[in-house]
Amino acid sequence: MQFMSLIATPIPILSDNYAWLLRDAASGAIGIVDPAEAAPIVAAIEAAGGRLDLILLTHHHADHVAATDAIRDRYGCPVAGAAADAHRLPRLDHALRDGEHIALGSAHAEVIETPGHTRGHIAYRFAADGILLCGDTLFSLGCGRLLEGSAMEMFASLRRLAALPGETLICCGHEYSTSNARFALHVDPHNAALQARAAAITALRAAGKPTLPAKLDEELAANPFLRASNEAHFAELRAQKDRF
Ligand code: ZN
Ligand code: FE
């Protein structure tokens, strides 16, 4: 059995976004994913010991990057993001492409390019720790809107994420699970795994808790966008959700 050293904790920011605090237990290194609001992120970093070693960005939207320069200036840490979108991201110290690796202490992430929501969207996979930071590509019971990419691109991106090990923890950029569950139940009302996940989401939100991370195997059983059998079916679902 592998030693799982990295812990990912959601930090609620803005109205329904999550930044993520990553802590590598072996080295004490701390990373932040998608810092879009300074105050709650600084509070989380200070509560974790007051050091920051790395900022990871998934895509260029303001609700994921807006406080990057403020957090970088305060802690003096490097920033990593997609080489493909370097021209419209905050200044990058590590401009990353598909298959490249980035280290956080003793933990290592592989970059997975996931175009669809935006052209240069990337996800970070810490394989040894079973953690996937996937921004606005895959949500619990949903997926990101096609703002810059085609249905074909997003379908291919989701297929790549769906092929990861089932125990992978999905750490995404928004708390959209409640509204996603409503749509998922509308299109797949008799799916018992979906009904169970929707009930769990309702209970977590009633208790004021995040519904994330989600487990990939549970998403594969319940998320209609992962269960779409082909690209045309996926495109139709995505269009239907946009109107829902
Ligand atoms: Zn976005
Ligand atoms: Fe977003």
PDB file of C-alpha atoms and ligand atoms in Angstrom:
ATOM      1  CA  MET A   1       0.000   0.000   0.000  1.00  0.00           C
ATOM      2  CA  GLN A   2       1.195   3.452  -0.911  1.00  0.00           C
ATOM      3  CA  PHE A   3       1.809   6.132   1.713  1.00  0.00           C
ATOM      4  CA  MET A   4      -0.797   8.840   1.220  1.00  0.00           C
ATOM      5  CA  SER A   5       0.854  12.028   2.277  1.00  0.00           C
ATOM      6  CA  LEU A   6      -1.123  14.812   0.623  1.00  0.00           C
ATOM      7  CA  ILE A   7      -4.299  16.228   2.150  1.00  0.00           C
ATOM      8  CA  ALA A   8      -6.668  18.453   0.123  1.00  0.00           C
ATOM      9  CA  THR A   9      -9.066  20.762   1.999  1.00  0.00           C
ATOM     10  CA  PRO A  10     -11.665  22.999   0.327  1.00  0.00           C
ATOM     11  CA  ILE A  11     -11.681  26.716   1.210  1.00  0.00           C
ATOM     12  CA  PRO A  12     -15.085  28.288   0.437  1.00  0.00           C
ATOM     13  CA  ILE A  13     -14.549  31.610  -1.359  1.00  0.00           C
ATOM     14  CA  LEU A  14     -16.698  34.135  -3.255  1.00  0.00           C
ATOM     15  CA  SER A  15     -20.315  32.941  -3.533  1.00  0.00           C
ATOM     16  CA  ASP A  16     -19.897  29.290  -4.517  1.00  0.00           C
ATOM     17  CA  ASN A  17     -16.220  28.738  -5.412  1.00  0.00           C
ATOM     18  CA  TYR A  18     -13.648  26.526  -3.729  1.00  0.00           C
ATOM     19  CA  ALA A  19      -9.973  27.214  -3.547  1.00  0.00           C
ATOM     20  CA  TRP A  20      -8.062  24.157  -2.249  1.00  0.00           C
ATOM     21  CA  LEU A  21      -5.385  23.992   0.399  1.00  0.00           C
ATOM     22  CA  LEU A  22      -2.914  21.155  -0.218  1.00  0.00           C
ATOM     23  CA  ARG A  23      -0.706  19.980   2.632  1.00  0.00           C
ATOM     24  CA  ASP A  24       2.111  17.527   2.037  1.00  0.00           C
ATOM     25  CA  ALA A  25       2.426  15.845   5.433  1.00  0.00           C
ATOM     26  CA  ALA A  26       5.898  14.427   4.712  1.00  0.00           C
ATOM     27  CA  SER A  27       7.534  17.804   4.041  1.00  0.00           C
ATOM     28  CA  GLY A  28       5.074  20.296   5.539  1.00  0.00           C
ATOM     29  CA  ALA A  29       4.808  22.011   2.154  1.00  0.00           C
ATOM     30  CA  ILE A  30       1.574  23.935   1.512  1.00  0.00           C
ATOM     31  CA  GLY A  31      -0.029  24.662  -1.842  1.00  0.00           C
ATOM     32  CA  ILE A  32      -3.095  26.661  -2.851  1.00  0.00           C
ATOM     33  CA  VAL A  33      -5.188  25.933  -5.921  1.00  0.00           C
ATOM     34  CA  ASP A  34      -7.167  28.759  -7.614  1.00  0.00           C
ATOM     35  CA  PRO A  35      -6.766  31.686  -5.175  1.00  0.00           C
ATOM     36  CA  ALA A  36      -9.560  34.043  -6.219  1.00  0.00           C
ATOM     37  CA  GLU A  37     -10.221  35.793  -2.861  1.00  0.00           C
ATOM     38  CA  ALA A  38      -7.404  36.812  -0.533  1.00  0.00           C
ATOM     39  CA  ALA A  39      -8.893  37.010   2.985  1.00  0.00           C
ATOM     40  CA  PRO A  40     -10.250  33.463   3.434  1.00  0.00           C
ATOM     41  CA  ILE A  41      -7.181  32.002   1.722  1.00  0.00           C
ATOM     42  CA  VAL A  42      -4.738  33.932   3.915  1.00  0.00           C
ATOM     43  CA  ALA A  43      -6.735  32.797   6.963  1.00  0.00           C
ATOM     44  CA  ALA A  44      -6.476  29.160   5.838  1.00  0.00           C
ATOM     45  CA  ILE A  45      -2.723  29.468   5.169  1.00  0.00           C
ATOM     46  CA  GLU A  46      -2.120  31.088   8.563  1.00  0.00           C
ATOM     47  CA  ALA A  47      -4.169  28.374  10.286  1.00  0.00           C
ATOM     48  CA  ALA A  48      -2.006  25.768   8.510  1.00  0.00           C
ATOM     49  CA  GLY A  49       1.222  27.321   9.830  1.00  0.00           C
ATOM     50  CA  GLY A  50       1.769  30.454   7.768  1.00  0.00           C
ATOM     51  CA  ARG A  51       3.879  29.124   4.901  1.00  0.00           C
ATOM     52  CA  LEU A  52       3.004  28.823   1.235  1.00  0.00           C
ATOM     53  CA  ASP A  53       5.193  26.929  -1.222  1.00  0.00           C
ATOM     54  CA  LEU A  54       3.211  26.903  -4.474  1.00  0.00           C
ATOM     55  CA  ILE A  55       0.126  28.323  -6.195  1.00  0.00           C
ATOM     56  CA  LEU A  56      -1.561  26.145  -8.833  1.00  0.00           C
ATOM     57  CA  LEU A  57      -4.007  27.650 -11.351  1.00  0.00           C
ATOM     58  CA  THR A  58      -6.521  25.574 -13.340  1.00  0.00           C
ATOM     59  CA  HIS A  59      -7.755  28.251 -15.780  1.00  0.00           C
ATOM     60  CA  HIS A  60      -7.845  31.963 -16.455  1.00  0.00           C
ATOM     61  CA  HIS A  61     -11.312  32.957 -15.139  1.00  0.00           C
ATOM     62  CA  ALA A  62     -11.326  35.670 -12.454  1.00  0.00           C
ATOM     63  CA  ASP A  63     -13.246  33.461  -9.999  1.00  0.00           C
ATOM     64  CA  HIS A  64     -10.147  31.195  -9.976  1.00  0.00           C
ATOM     65  CA  VAL A  65      -7.185  33.583 -10.254  1.00  0.00           C
ATOM     66  CA  ALA A  66      -8.199  37.059  -8.984  1.00  0.00           C
ATOM     67  CA  ALA A  67      -6.076  37.062  -5.768  1.00  0.00           C
ATOM     68  CA  THR A  68      -3.062  35.246  -7.233  1.00  0.00           C
ATOM     69  CA  ASP A  69      -0.742  38.279  -7.285  1.00  0.00           C
ATOM     70  CA  ALA A  70      -1.796  39.388  -3.792  1.00  0.00           C
ATOM     71  CA  ILE A  71      -1.109  35.910  -2.351  1.00  0.00           C
ATOM     72  CA  ARG A  72       2.166  35.584  -4.292  1.00  0.00           C
ATOM     73  CA  ASP A  73       3.366  38.977  -3.045  1.00  0.00           C
ATOM     74  CA  ARG A  74       2.515  38.130   0.556  1.00  0.00           C
ATOM     75  CA  TYR A  75       4.229  34.715   0.661  1.00  0.00           C
ATOM     76  CA  GLY A  76       6.763  34.984  -2.152  1.00  0.00           C
ATOM     77  CA  CYS A  77       5.900  31.633  -3.698  1.00  0.00           C
ATOM     78  CA  PRO A  78       5.994  30.463  -7.329  1.00  0.00           C
ATOM     79  CA  VAL A  79       2.859  30.214  -9.483  1.00  0.00           C
ATOM     80  CA  ALA A  80       2.097  27.357 -11.885  1.00  0.00           C
ATOM     81  CA  GLY A  81      -0.478  27.314 -14.684  1.00  0.00           C
ATOM     82  CA  ALA A  82      -1.136  26.345 -18.272  1.00  0.00           C
ATOM     83  CA  ALA A  83       1.507  27.306 -20.845  1.00  0.00           C
ATOM     84  CA  ALA A  84      -1.304  27.463 -23.421  1.00  0.00           C
ATOM     85  CA  ASP A  85      -2.928  30.364 -21.526  1.00  0.00           C
ATOM     86  CA  ALA A  86       0.197  32.066 -20.146  1.00  0.00           C
ATOM     87  CA  HIS A  87      -0.755  35.245 -22.046  1.00  0.00           C
ATOM     88  CA  ARG A  88      -3.950  35.698 -20.009  1.00  0.00           C
ATOM     89  CA  LEU A  89      -3.031  34.144 -16.656  1.00  0.00           C
ATOM     90  CA  PRO A  90      -1.181  35.931 -13.838  1.00  0.00           C
ATOM     91  CA  ARG A  91       2.618  35.783 -14.351  1.00  0.00           C
ATOM     92  CA  LEU A  92       3.679  32.129 -14.296  1.00  0.00           C
ATOM     93  CA  ASP A  93       6.907  30.735 -12.848  1.00  0.00           C
ATOM     94  CA  HIS A  94       5.980  27.275 -14.151  1.00  0.00           C
ATOM     95  CA  ALA A  95       4.196  27.232 -17.538  1.00  0.00           C
ATOM     96  CA  LEU A  96       2.968  23.651 -17.860  1.00  0.00           C
ATOM     97  CA  ARG A  97       1.884  21.388 -20.709  1.00  0.00           C
ATOM     98  CA  ASP A  98       0.134  18.044 -20.848  1.00  0.00           C
ATOM     99  CA  GLY A  99       2.121  15.297 -19.130  1.00  0.00           C
ATOM    100  CA  GLU A 100       4.529  17.628 -17.332  1.00  0.00           C
ATOM    101  CA  HIS A 101       5.047  17.308 -13.583  1.00  0.00           C
ATOM    102  CA  ILE A 102       5.121  19.808 -10.757  1.00  0.00           C
ATOM    103  CA  ALA A 103       6.319  19.112  -7.211  1.00  0.00           C
ATOM    104  CA  LEU A 104       4.814  20.225  -3.897  1.00  0.00           C
ATOM    105  CA  GLY A 105       7.280  19.075  -1.246  1.00  0.00           C
ATOM    106  CA  SER A 106       7.544  15.326  -1.713  1.00  0.00           C
ATOM    107  CA  ALA A 107       4.255  15.135  -3.645  1.00  0.00           C
ATOM    108  CA  HIS A 108       4.112  15.242  -7.434  1.00  0.00           C
ATOM    109  CA  ALA A 109       1.292  16.255  -9.762  1.00  0.00           C
ATOM    110  CA  GLU A 110       0.971  15.404 -13.402  1.00  0.00           C
ATOM    111  CA  VAL A 111      -0.684  17.998 -15.645  1.00  0.00           C
ATOM    112  CA  ILE A 112      -3.681  16.869 -17.688  1.00  0.00           C
ATOM    113  CA  GLU A 113      -4.840  19.320 -20.347  1.00  0.00           C
ATOM    114  CA  THR A 114      -8.667  19.407 -20.203  1.00  0.00           C
ATOM    115  CA  PRO A 115      -9.928  21.881 -22.837  1.00  0.00           C
ATOM    116  CA  GLY A 116     -13.674  22.530 -23.071  1.00  0.00           C
ATOM    117  CA  HIS A 117     -14.643  25.040 -20.368  1.00  0.00           C
ATOM    118  CA  THR A 118     -11.703  27.179 -21.514  1.00  0.00           C
ATOM    119  CA  ARG A 119      -9.119  26.516 -24.185  1.00  0.00           C
ATOM    120  CA  GLY A 120      -6.168  26.287 -21.812  1.00  0.00           C
ATOM    121  CA  HIS A 121      -7.857  24.564 -18.870  1.00  0.00           C
ATOM    122  CA  ILE A 122      -5.647  22.067 -17.014  1.00  0.00           C
ATOM    123  CA  ALA A 123      -6.127  19.610 -14.147  1.00  0.00           C
ATOM    124  CA  TYR A 124      -3.478  18.476 -11.659  1.00  0.00           C
ATOM    125  CA  ARG A 125      -3.318  14.823 -10.696  1.00  0.00           C
ATOM    126  CA  PHE A 126      -1.397  13.747  -7.593  1.00  0.00           C
ATOM    127  CA  ALA A 127      -1.395  10.077  -8.558  1.00  0.00           C
ATOM    128  CA  ALA A 128       0.265   8.632  -5.432  1.00  0.00           C
ATOM    129  CA  ASP A 129      -2.222  10.479  -3.248  1.00  0.00           C
ATOM    130  CA  GLY A 130      -5.343   9.848  -5.338  1.00  0.00           C
ATOM    131  CA  ILE A 131      -6.135  13.565  -5.634  1.00  0.00           C
ATOM    132  CA  LEU A 132      -7.368  15.393  -8.747  1.00  0.00           C
ATOM    133  CA  LEU A 133      -7.701  19.185  -8.867  1.00  0.00           C
ATOM    134  CA  CYS A 134      -9.953  19.686 -11.874  1.00  0.00           C
ATOM    135  CA  GLY A 135     -11.210  23.286 -11.704  1.00  0.00           C
ATOM    136  CA  ASP A 136     -14.315  23.781 -13.840  1.00  0.00           C
ATOM    137  CA  THR A 137     -14.009  20.614 -15.955  1.00  0.00           C
ATOM    138  CA  LEU A 138     -15.686  17.959 -13.789  1.00  0.00           C
ATOM    139  CA  PHE A 139     -18.091  18.817 -10.959  1.00  0.00           C
ATOM    140  CA  SER A 140     -19.943  16.448  -8.685  1.00  0.00           C
ATOM    141  CA  LEU A 141     -22.916  15.303 -10.805  1.00  0.00           C
ATOM    142  CA  GLY A 142     -22.056  17.871 -13.469  1.00  0.00           C
ATOM    143  CA  CYS A 143     -19.425  19.413 -15.701  1.00  0.00           C
ATOM    144  CA  GLY A 144     -18.295  22.886 -16.732  1.00  0.00           C
ATOM    145  CA  ARG A 145     -20.017  24.962 -19.382  1.00  0.00           C
ATOM    146  CA  LEU A 146     -18.554  25.025 -22.876  1.00  0.00           C
ATOM    147  CA  LEU A 147     -17.413  28.642 -22.848  1.00  0.00           C
ATOM    148  CA  GLU A 148     -14.462  28.333 -25.237  1.00  0.00           C
ATOM    149  CA  GLY A 149     -14.337  24.722 -26.342  1.00  0.00           C
ATOM    150  CA  SER A 150     -16.519  22.309 -28.264  1.00  0.00           C
ATOM    151  CA  ALA A 151     -18.596  19.435 -26.917  1.00  0.00           C
ATOM    152  CA  MET A 152     -16.096  17.111 -28.596  1.00  0.00           C
ATOM    153  CA  GLU A 153     -13.202  18.629 -26.638  1.00  0.00           C
ATOM    154  CA  MET A 154     -15.039  18.541 -23.311  1.00  0.00           C
ATOM    155  CA  PHE A 155     -16.224  14.984 -23.889  1.00  0.00           C
ATOM    156  CA  ALA A 156     -12.617  13.923 -24.573  1.00  0.00           C
ATOM    157  CA  SER A 157     -11.391  15.788 -21.470  1.00  0.00           C
ATOM    158  CA  LEU A 158     -14.012  14.090 -19.287  1.00  0.00           C
ATOM    159  CA  ARG A 159     -13.139  10.706 -20.788  1.00  0.00           C
ATOM    160  CA  ARG A 160      -9.524  11.184 -19.699  1.00  0.00           C
ATOM    161  CA  LEU A 161     -10.585  12.004 -16.148  1.00  0.00           C
ATOM    162  CA  ALA A 162     -13.071   9.108 -16.113  1.00  0.00           C
ATOM    163  CA  ALA A 163     -10.226   6.688 -16.873  1.00  0.00           C
ATOM    164  CA  LEU A 164      -8.376   7.535 -13.632  1.00  0.00           C
ATOM    165  CA  PRO A 165      -8.561   5.068 -10.705  1.00  0.00           C
ATOM    166  CA  GLY A 166     -12.017   4.902  -9.100  1.00  0.00           C
ATOM    167  CA  GLU A 167     -10.749   5.922  -5.663  1.00  0.00           C
ATOM    168  CA  THR A 168      -9.490   9.276  -7.032  1.00  0.00           C
ATOM    169  CA  LEU A 169     -10.821  12.228  -5.038  1.00  0.00           C
ATOM    170  CA  ILE A 170     -12.377  14.906  -7.265  1.00  0.00           C
ATOM    171  CA  CYS A 171     -11.501  18.402  -5.992  1.00  0.00           C
ATOM    172  CA  CYS A 172     -13.321  20.876  -8.229  1.00  0.00           C
ATOM    173  CA  GLY A 173     -13.794  24.634  -8.335  1.00  0.00           C
ATOM    174  CA  HIS A 174     -17.455  25.135  -7.381  1.00  0.00           C
ATOM    175  CA  GLU A 175     -20.116  23.969  -4.941  1.00  0.00           C
ATOM    176  CA  TYR A 176     -22.676  23.220  -7.652  1.00  0.00           C
ATOM    177  CA  SER A 177     -23.698  19.782  -6.368  1.00  0.00           C
ATOM    178  CA  THR A 178     -27.243  20.684  -5.280  1.00  0.00           C
ATOM    179  CA  SER A 179     -28.311  22.190  -8.617  1.00  0.00           C
ATOM    180  CA  ASN A 180     -26.376  19.514 -10.514  1.00  0.00           C
ATOM    181  CA  ALA A 181     -28.272  16.806  -8.580  1.00  0.00           C
ATOM    182  CA  ARG A 182     -31.589  18.374  -9.573  1.00  0.00           C
ATOM    183  CA  PHE A 183     -30.706  18.163 -13.273  1.00  0.00           C
ATOM    184  CA  ALA A 184     -29.153  14.698 -12.975  1.00  0.00           C
ATOM    185  CA  LEU A 185     -32.307  13.327 -11.323  1.00  0.00           C
ATOM    186  CA  HIS A 186     -34.380  14.956 -14.068  1.00  0.00           C
ATOM    187  CA  VAL A 187     -32.533  13.069 -16.838  1.00  0.00           C
ATOM    188  CA  ASP A 188     -31.817   9.840 -14.899  1.00  0.00           C
ATOM    189  CA  PRO A 189     -34.605   9.494 -12.311  1.00  0.00           C
ATOM    190  CA  HIS A 190     -34.299   5.735 -11.665  1.00  0.00           C
ATOM    191  CA  ASN A 191     -30.539   5.583 -11.002  1.00  0.00           C
ATOM    192  CA  ALA A 192     -30.136   4.287  -7.423  1.00  0.00           C
ATOM    193  CA  ALA A 193     -26.501   5.409  -7.156  1.00  0.00           C
ATOM    194  CA  LEU A 194     -27.553   8.903  -8.208  1.00  0.00           C
ATOM    195  CA  GLN A 195     -30.416   8.931  -5.709  1.00  0.00           C
ATOM    196  CA  ALA A 196     -27.985   7.939  -2.943  1.00  0.00           C
ATOM    197  CA  ARG A 197     -25.453  10.607  -3.933  1.00  0.00           C
ATOM    198  CA  ALA A 198     -28.212  13.262  -4.163  1.00  0.00           C
ATOM    199  CA  ALA A 199     -29.410  12.343  -0.649  1.00  0.00           C
ATOM    200  CA  ALA A 200     -25.835  12.564   0.673  1.00  0.00           C
ATOM    201  CA  ILE A 201     -25.442  16.001  -0.957  1.00  0.00           C
ATOM    202  CA  THR A 202     -28.684  17.230   0.629  1.00  0.00           C
ATOM    203  CA  ALA A 203     -27.531  16.036   4.065  1.00  0.00           C
ATOM    204  CA  LEU A 204     -24.063  17.605   3.715  1.00  0.00           C
ATOM    205  CA  ARG A 205     -25.472  20.983   2.634  1.00  0.00           C
ATOM    206  CA  ALA A 206     -28.081  20.897   5.436  1.00  0.00           C
ATOM    207  CA  ALA A 207     -25.151  20.437   7.855  1.00  0.00           C
ATOM    208  CA  GLY A 208     -23.321  23.370   6.234  1.00  0.00           C
ATOM    209  CA  LYS A 209     -20.549  21.114   4.878  1.00  0.00           C
ATOM    210  CA  PRO A 210     -18.892  20.974   1.446  1.00  0.00           C
ATOM    211  CA  THR A 211     -20.009  18.104  -0.793  1.00  0.00           C
ATOM    212  CA  LEU A 212     -16.414  17.765  -2.016  1.00  0.00           C
ATOM    213  CA  PRO A 213     -14.137  16.043  -2.597  1.00  0.00           C
ATOM    214  CA  ALA A 214     -16.276  13.511  -4.441  1.00  0.00           C
ATOM    215  CA  LYS A 215     -15.059  10.006  -5.268  1.00  0.00           C
ATOM    216  CA  LEU A 216     -14.595   9.233  -8.949  1.00  0.00           C
ATOM    217  CA  ASP A 217     -16.223   5.785  -8.788  1.00  0.00           C
ATOM    218  CA  GLU A 218     -19.363   7.332  -7.272  1.00  0.00           C
ATOM    219  CA  GLU A 219     -19.363   9.979 -10.011  1.00  0.00           C
ATOM    220  CA  LEU A 220     -18.998   7.310 -12.698  1.00  0.00           C
ATOM    221  CA  ALA A 221     -22.151   5.676 -11.336  1.00  0.00           C
ATOM    222  CA  ALA A 222     -24.175   8.873 -10.923  1.00  0.00           C
ATOM    223  CA  ASN A 223     -22.905  11.800 -13.040  1.00  0.00           C
ATOM    224  CA  PRO A 224     -24.886  11.943 -16.323  1.00  0.00           C
ATOM    225  CA  PHE A 225     -22.036  13.735 -18.113  1.00  0.00           C
ATOM    226  CA  LEU A 226     -19.634  10.884 -17.298  1.00  0.00           C
ATOM    227  CA  ARG A 227     -22.306   8.326 -18.201  1.00  0.00           C
ATOM    228  CA  ALA A 228     -23.005   9.814 -21.650  1.00  0.00           C
ATOM    229  CA  SER A 229     -22.314   6.996 -24.086  1.00  0.00           C
ATOM    230  CA  ASN A 230     -21.007   9.147 -26.935  1.00  0.00           C
ATOM    231  CA  GLU A 231     -20.188  12.673 -27.952  1.00  0.00           C
ATOM    232  CA  ALA A 232     -23.618  13.424 -29.444  1.00  0.00           C
ATOM    233  CA  HIS A 233     -25.362  12.290 -26.262  1.00  0.00           C
ATOM    234  CA  PHE A 234     -22.949  14.409 -24.214  1.00  0.00           C
ATOM    235  CA  ALA A 235     -23.555  17.494 -26.401  1.00  0.00           C
ATOM    236  CA  GLU A 236     -27.320  17.055 -26.065  1.00  0.00           C
ATOM    237  CA  LEU A 237     -27.083  16.732 -22.253  1.00  0.00           C
ATOM    238  CA  ARG A 238     -24.861  19.811 -21.986  1.00  0.00           C
ATOM    239  CA  ALA A 239     -27.295  21.878 -24.114  1.00  0.00           C
ATOM    240  CA  GLN A 240     -30.234  20.612 -22.069  1.00  0.00           C
ATOM    241  CA  LYS A 241     -28.499  21.580 -18.793  1.00  0.00           C
ATOM    242  CA  ASP A 242     -27.799  25.078 -20.154  1.00  0.00           C
ATOM    243  CA  ARG A 243     -31.550  25.566 -20.581  1.00  0.00           C
ATOM    244  CA  PHE A 244     -32.629  23.756 -17.378  1.00  0.00           C
TER     245      PHE A 244
HETATM  246 ZN    ZN B   1     -14.364  28.912 -15.007  1.00  0.00          ZN
HETATM  247 FE    FE B   2     -15.410  28.963 -12.159  1.00  0.00          FE
END
